[in-house]
Amino acid sequence: MDGKRATLADVARVAGVSRATASRAINGMYGTSETMRDHVRAVAARLGFEPHTVARALATGKASAARRERIEVLIVDPDPAAMSAKPFYGRVLTGAMRALGDQDISLEVRRVAEAPAAPGTRDDDPPFGRLLINVSGPAGAAYARRSRTVALGRSAPGVTFVAPDNDSGGYQAAMHLVSTGRQRIGAVFGPPTPCALERRAGFLRVMAGAAQTVVAADGDFTRARAYAATVELLAREPRLDAVFAACDVTAMGVLQALREAGRRVPHDVAVVGFDGSTLAEAADLSSVYMPVEDEAASAIHHLLDPALPAPGRLPTTLTVRGSS
């Protein structure tokens, strides 16, 4: 090294890894395999690298807690009340924290109205890993290039994801409504995200097979829009006798509109939601349950150990309650 003391950056460059990976390998931290640790340590020994004692303390979490590794949960949702109004996000954080256990890793939650095309200048110090929610296309790919990344729901090609079987969930909801004799079925679908589109596809596949026309409106997973959409549906089909809501929050808006219109649930109109959240239990709402906590935990486990098999799809199950 031309008489200069070798640095961690030198070790990373020669070993062909990032500086963060080199640090984790030298310190024997999570996220590096035994083979990687042996390789990086051999390079460090060859270069005569000696870890600085203070730097080592920071890397192993024995110094300031502010220097802990972190996993960023990046949520794209235009609803400013999303974190309090949508149980889904709380369930994600519960599953993520469960997976982390007592490991010295912090969760950093960030909600933005729109996904930036690429990480900004703040990404000069990327987190250990990222959990992406509602981030697709170029943005998902850009983040994946900067740090370990797993998406909840399909993102960009090549980005590892874990998701519920939304298509099957939509299919189950539709089959339930058709099999219980509902004839004039409406739907308040979700925004154009992969998960919402999959639910729509499964639902409409049953409707097409049953030769039934669906009176549908687009929603955005908010109660306000679902309320307005249900008012529209009733104006278009006053004899509506069933509604599929693409999420439980949407179902709350549907139920409010039906109640104000004097329509009894389930006697006049059956309602089925999607999520299986505490909202569904409290409202006695039939809903497709998706294991959100398990989904998030699986994603975190994969962030910590990318050698694990890709998480893939988790099963969904319709729970029938008093609303249908």
XYZ file of C-alpha atoms in Angstrom:
324
model
C 0.000 0.000 0.000
C 2.965 2.319 -0.715
C 3.840 2.589 2.976
C 0.394 3.911 3.884
C -1.750 2.217 6.437
C -4.467 0.106 4.789
C -7.994 1.393 5.270
C -11.332 -0.352 5.327
C -12.001 1.120 1.884
C -8.835 -0.594 0.607
C -9.995 -3.930 2.013
C -13.422 -3.515 0.445
C -11.962 -2.617 -2.958
C -9.547 -5.560 -3.055
C -12.147 -7.992 -1.714
C -14.697 -6.798 -4.277
C -17.373 -5.889 -1.744
C -18.934 -2.731 -0.363
C -17.358 -0.934 2.568
C -20.351 -1.847 4.740
C -20.038 -5.539 3.835
C -16.303 -5.473 4.561
C -16.977 -3.992 7.995
C -19.635 -6.574 8.803
C -17.456 -9.445 7.639
C -14.447 -8.333 9.679
C -16.609 -7.900 12.779
C -18.514 -11.146 12.274
C -21.867 -9.414 12.085
C -25.221 -10.609 10.672
C -25.722 -10.444 6.950
C -22.401 -12.049 5.963
C -21.760 -15.736 5.377
C -18.828 -17.627 6.853
C -17.269 -17.837 3.395
C -17.517 -14.070 2.955
C -16.058 -13.444 6.401
C -13.076 -15.711 5.701
C -12.479 -14.033 2.335
C -12.608 -10.467 3.643
C -10.520 -11.246 6.697
C -7.875 -12.905 4.514
C -7.698 -9.772 2.346
C -7.486 -7.594 5.454
C -4.618 -9.687 6.822
C -2.766 -9.579 3.497
C -3.066 -5.785 3.367
C -2.080 -5.398 7.001
C -5.375 -3.762 7.906
C -5.863 -3.099 11.619
C -9.371 -2.037 12.705
C -9.472 1.131 14.742
C -10.738 0.277 18.229
C -13.316 3.095 18.269
C -14.536 2.195 14.785
C -14.858 -1.436 15.836
C -16.915 -0.414 18.861
C -19.242 1.573 16.670
C -19.598 -1.270 14.171
C -20.422 -3.826 16.841
C -22.896 -1.579 18.644
C -20.809 -1.106 21.782
C -20.621 2.631 21.425
C -23.311 5.200 20.654
C -26.728 3.658 19.958
C -27.184 6.301 17.271
C -24.703 4.370 15.141
C -26.710 1.179 15.087
C -27.446 -0.508 11.800
C -30.897 0.306 10.488
C -33.514 -1.075 8.152
C -35.632 1.506 6.381
C -39.314 0.785 5.805
C -40.177 2.967 2.817
C -43.918 3.421 2.305
C -45.410 5.116 -0.731
C -48.940 6.224 0.126
C -50.506 9.588 -0.805
C -52.878 9.447 2.181
C -51.404 11.720 4.902
C -53.375 9.772 7.524
C -52.187 6.407 6.238
C -50.151 5.376 9.256
C -53.040 5.833 11.680
C -55.974 4.992 9.393
C -54.683 1.765 7.835
C -54.028 -1.195 10.151
C -51.874 -2.815 7.462
C -48.854 -0.652 8.275
C -49.009 -1.359 11.986
C -49.135 -5.067 11.227
C -46.080 -4.725 8.984
C -44.101 -3.062 11.769
C -45.234 -5.713 14.254
C -43.976 -8.498 11.987
C -40.720 -6.675 11.268
C -39.958 -6.093 14.946
C -40.827 -9.697 15.716
C -38.299 -10.870 13.128
C -35.553 -8.582 14.421
C -35.984 -9.815 17.971
C -33.193 -8.533 20.200
C -30.756 -7.815 17.376
C -29.175 -4.375 17.590
C -30.892 -3.070 14.451
C -33.299 -0.163 14.348
C -36.334 0.312 12.101
C -36.640 3.657 10.333
C -40.104 4.310 8.870
C -40.539 6.809 6.051
C -43.803 7.593 4.243
C -43.801 9.574 1.012
C -46.688 10.541 -1.251
C -44.847 9.462 -4.401
C -41.814 7.286 -4.955
C -38.821 9.263 -6.220
C -37.384 8.034 -9.497
C -34.119 7.258 -7.701
C -32.643 7.594 -4.208
C -31.663 11.144 -3.324
C -28.549 12.600 -1.767
C -29.584 11.260 1.651
C -28.781 7.832 0.222
C -25.063 8.571 0.430
C -25.319 6.612 3.684
C -27.685 3.813 2.673
C -29.241 1.638 5.386
C -28.308 -1.979 5.923
C -31.488 -2.916 4.115
C -34.800 -1.609 2.826
C -38.348 -2.893 3.003
C -40.332 -1.328 0.148
C -44.113 -0.944 0.235
C -45.970 0.248 -2.888
C -42.665 0.986 -4.643
C -42.523 -0.370 -8.177
C -40.893 0.271 -11.530
C -37.639 2.245 -11.849
C -37.772 3.445 -8.244
C -37.789 -0.104 -6.888
C -34.872 -1.092 -9.082
C -32.922 2.026 -8.126
C -33.251 1.359 -4.417
C -32.316 -2.283 -4.885
C -29.039 -1.227 -6.475
C -28.092 0.845 -3.429
C -28.755 -1.571 -0.566
C -30.312 -4.915 0.250
C -33.949 -4.640 -0.697
C -37.091 -6.716 -0.316
C -40.504 -5.468 -1.429
C -43.892 -6.274 0.038
C -45.752 -6.999 -3.160
C -44.291 -7.115 -6.646
C -41.900 -4.294 -7.423
C -39.409 -4.090 -10.284
C -38.010 -7.086 -12.194
C -35.190 -8.648 -10.219
C -36.299 -7.176 -6.871
C -37.002 -9.884 -4.299
C -40.543 -9.672 -2.972
C -42.921 -11.377 -0.584
C -46.676 -11.033 -0.952
C -49.963 -12.692 -0.079
C -51.789 -14.664 -2.738
C -53.985 -11.711 -3.661
C -55.407 -13.380 -6.750
C -56.640 -16.334 -4.728
C -58.104 -13.969 -2.125
C -60.110 -12.083 -4.721
C -61.233 -15.396 -6.186
C -62.427 -16.668 -2.784
C -64.392 -13.492 -2.107
C -66.157 -13.702 -5.472
C -66.927 -17.406 -5.117
C -68.510 -16.761 -1.723
C -70.806 -14.051 -3.049
C -71.824 -16.052 -6.117
C -72.360 -19.288 -4.174
C -74.619 -17.537 -1.645
C -76.920 -16.424 -4.463
C -76.029 -12.769 -4.860
C -77.056 -11.564 -8.299
C -76.249 -7.857 -8.570
C -72.685 -7.595 -7.367
C -70.644 -4.441 -7.052
C -66.975 -3.875 -6.294
C -64.853 -1.038 -5.002
C -61.405 -1.938 -6.236
C -58.079 -0.468 -5.157
C -55.463 1.801 -6.751
C -53.303 0.547 -9.651
C -50.746 -1.211 -7.436
C -49.703 -4.814 -8.116
C -51.477 -6.148 -5.007
C -54.746 -4.354 -5.770
C -54.666 -5.398 -9.422
C -54.137 -9.027 -8.424
C -57.182 -8.925 -6.136
C -59.230 -7.426 -8.956
C -58.081 -10.102 -11.406
C -59.016 -13.001 -9.121
C -62.420 -11.487 -8.387
C -63.268 -10.753 -12.025
C -62.206 -14.239 -13.140
C -65.053 -15.718 -11.088
C -67.509 -13.107 -12.319
C -66.619 -13.878 -15.929
C -67.029 -17.613 -15.359
C -70.401 -17.052 -13.718
C -71.450 -14.781 -16.595
C -72.240 -11.991 -14.159
C -71.736 -8.316 -14.800
C -69.958 -6.418 -12.050
C -70.823 -2.823 -11.246
C -67.393 -1.528 -10.316
C -65.673 1.636 -9.178
C -62.050 2.409 -8.481
C -60.957 3.215 -4.950
C -57.722 4.250 -3.278
C -57.820 2.244 -0.030
C -59.315 5.194 1.886
C -62.707 5.266 3.596
C -63.696 8.602 2.037
C -63.209 7.428 -1.525
C -64.934 4.102 -0.783
C -67.947 5.972 0.593
C -68.220 8.106 -2.543
C -67.694 5.061 -4.780
C -70.500 3.165 -3.048
C -72.875 6.098 -3.508
C -71.983 5.953 -7.229
C -72.619 2.204 -7.356
C -76.062 2.539 -5.748
C -76.980 5.272 -8.223
C -76.003 3.019 -11.119
C -77.590 -0.140 -9.663
C -80.196 0.596 -6.958
C -80.862 -3.134 -6.489
C -77.261 -3.919 -5.631
C -77.149 -6.961 -3.322
C -73.407 -7.445 -2.718
C -70.179 -5.425 -2.639
C -66.584 -6.587 -2.670
C -64.248 -4.076 -1.008
C -60.577 -4.400 -1.939
C -59.405 -3.751 1.633
C -60.964 -3.503 5.089
C -60.572 0.283 5.243
C -62.468 0.462 1.953
C -65.140 -1.783 3.448
C -65.682 0.741 6.267
C -66.624 3.381 3.694
C -68.878 0.900 1.905
C -70.705 0.027 5.127
C -71.194 3.705 6.001
C -72.713 4.495 2.600
C -75.020 1.476 2.723
C -76.200 2.353 6.216
C -76.974 5.942 5.241
C -78.871 4.682 2.182
C -81.051 2.496 4.398
C -79.638 -0.752 3.024
C -79.355 -3.534 5.614
C -76.216 -5.681 5.809
C -76.331 -8.570 5.044
C -80.099 -8.830 4.444
C -80.169 -6.386 1.526
C -76.450 -6.191 0.660
C -73.630 -8.567 1.539
C -70.175 -7.043 2.033
C -66.789 -8.762 1.875
C -63.491 -7.017 2.601
C -59.843 -7.908 2.240
C -57.056 -7.871 4.890
C -58.546 -9.704 7.846
C -57.564 -6.829 10.116
C -58.923 -5.880 13.537
C -61.351 -3.616 11.670
C -62.979 -6.706 10.158
C -63.297 -8.383 13.545
C -64.785 -5.285 15.185
C -67.297 -4.715 12.363
C -68.262 -8.406 12.038
C -67.039 -8.109 8.446
C -66.384 -11.079 6.205
C -62.847 -10.568 4.975
C -59.998 -12.303 3.189
C -57.259 -12.774 5.767
C -53.690 -12.173 4.677
C -50.824 -12.973 7.085
C -49.243 -9.507 7.051
C -47.087 -10.076 10.132
C -45.647 -13.262 8.615
C -45.149 -11.465 5.310
C -43.112 -8.698 6.937
C -41.145 -11.135 9.117
C -40.249 -13.225 6.081
C -39.010 -10.107 4.287
C -36.844 -9.076 7.247
C -35.349 -12.563 7.566
C -34.398 -12.387 3.890
C -32.810 -8.962 4.358
C -30.690 -10.337 7.183
C -29.726 -13.445 5.215
C -30.108 -13.135 1.421
C -28.992 -16.766 1.095
C -32.439 -17.823 2.301
C -34.883 -18.927 -0.420
C -36.914 -16.096 -1.938
C -40.002 -15.572 0.261
C -42.605 -15.734 -2.526
C -46.361 -15.947 -1.900
C -48.213 -16.527 1.361
C -51.708 -18.087 1.421
C -54.901 -16.081 1.942
C -58.115 -17.386 3.511
C -61.638 -15.992 3.533
C -63.176 -15.659 6.994
C -66.958 -15.466 6.754
C -68.680 -13.293 9.367
C -72.014 -11.572 9.791
C -71.730 -9.135 6.871
C -72.308 -11.813 4.248
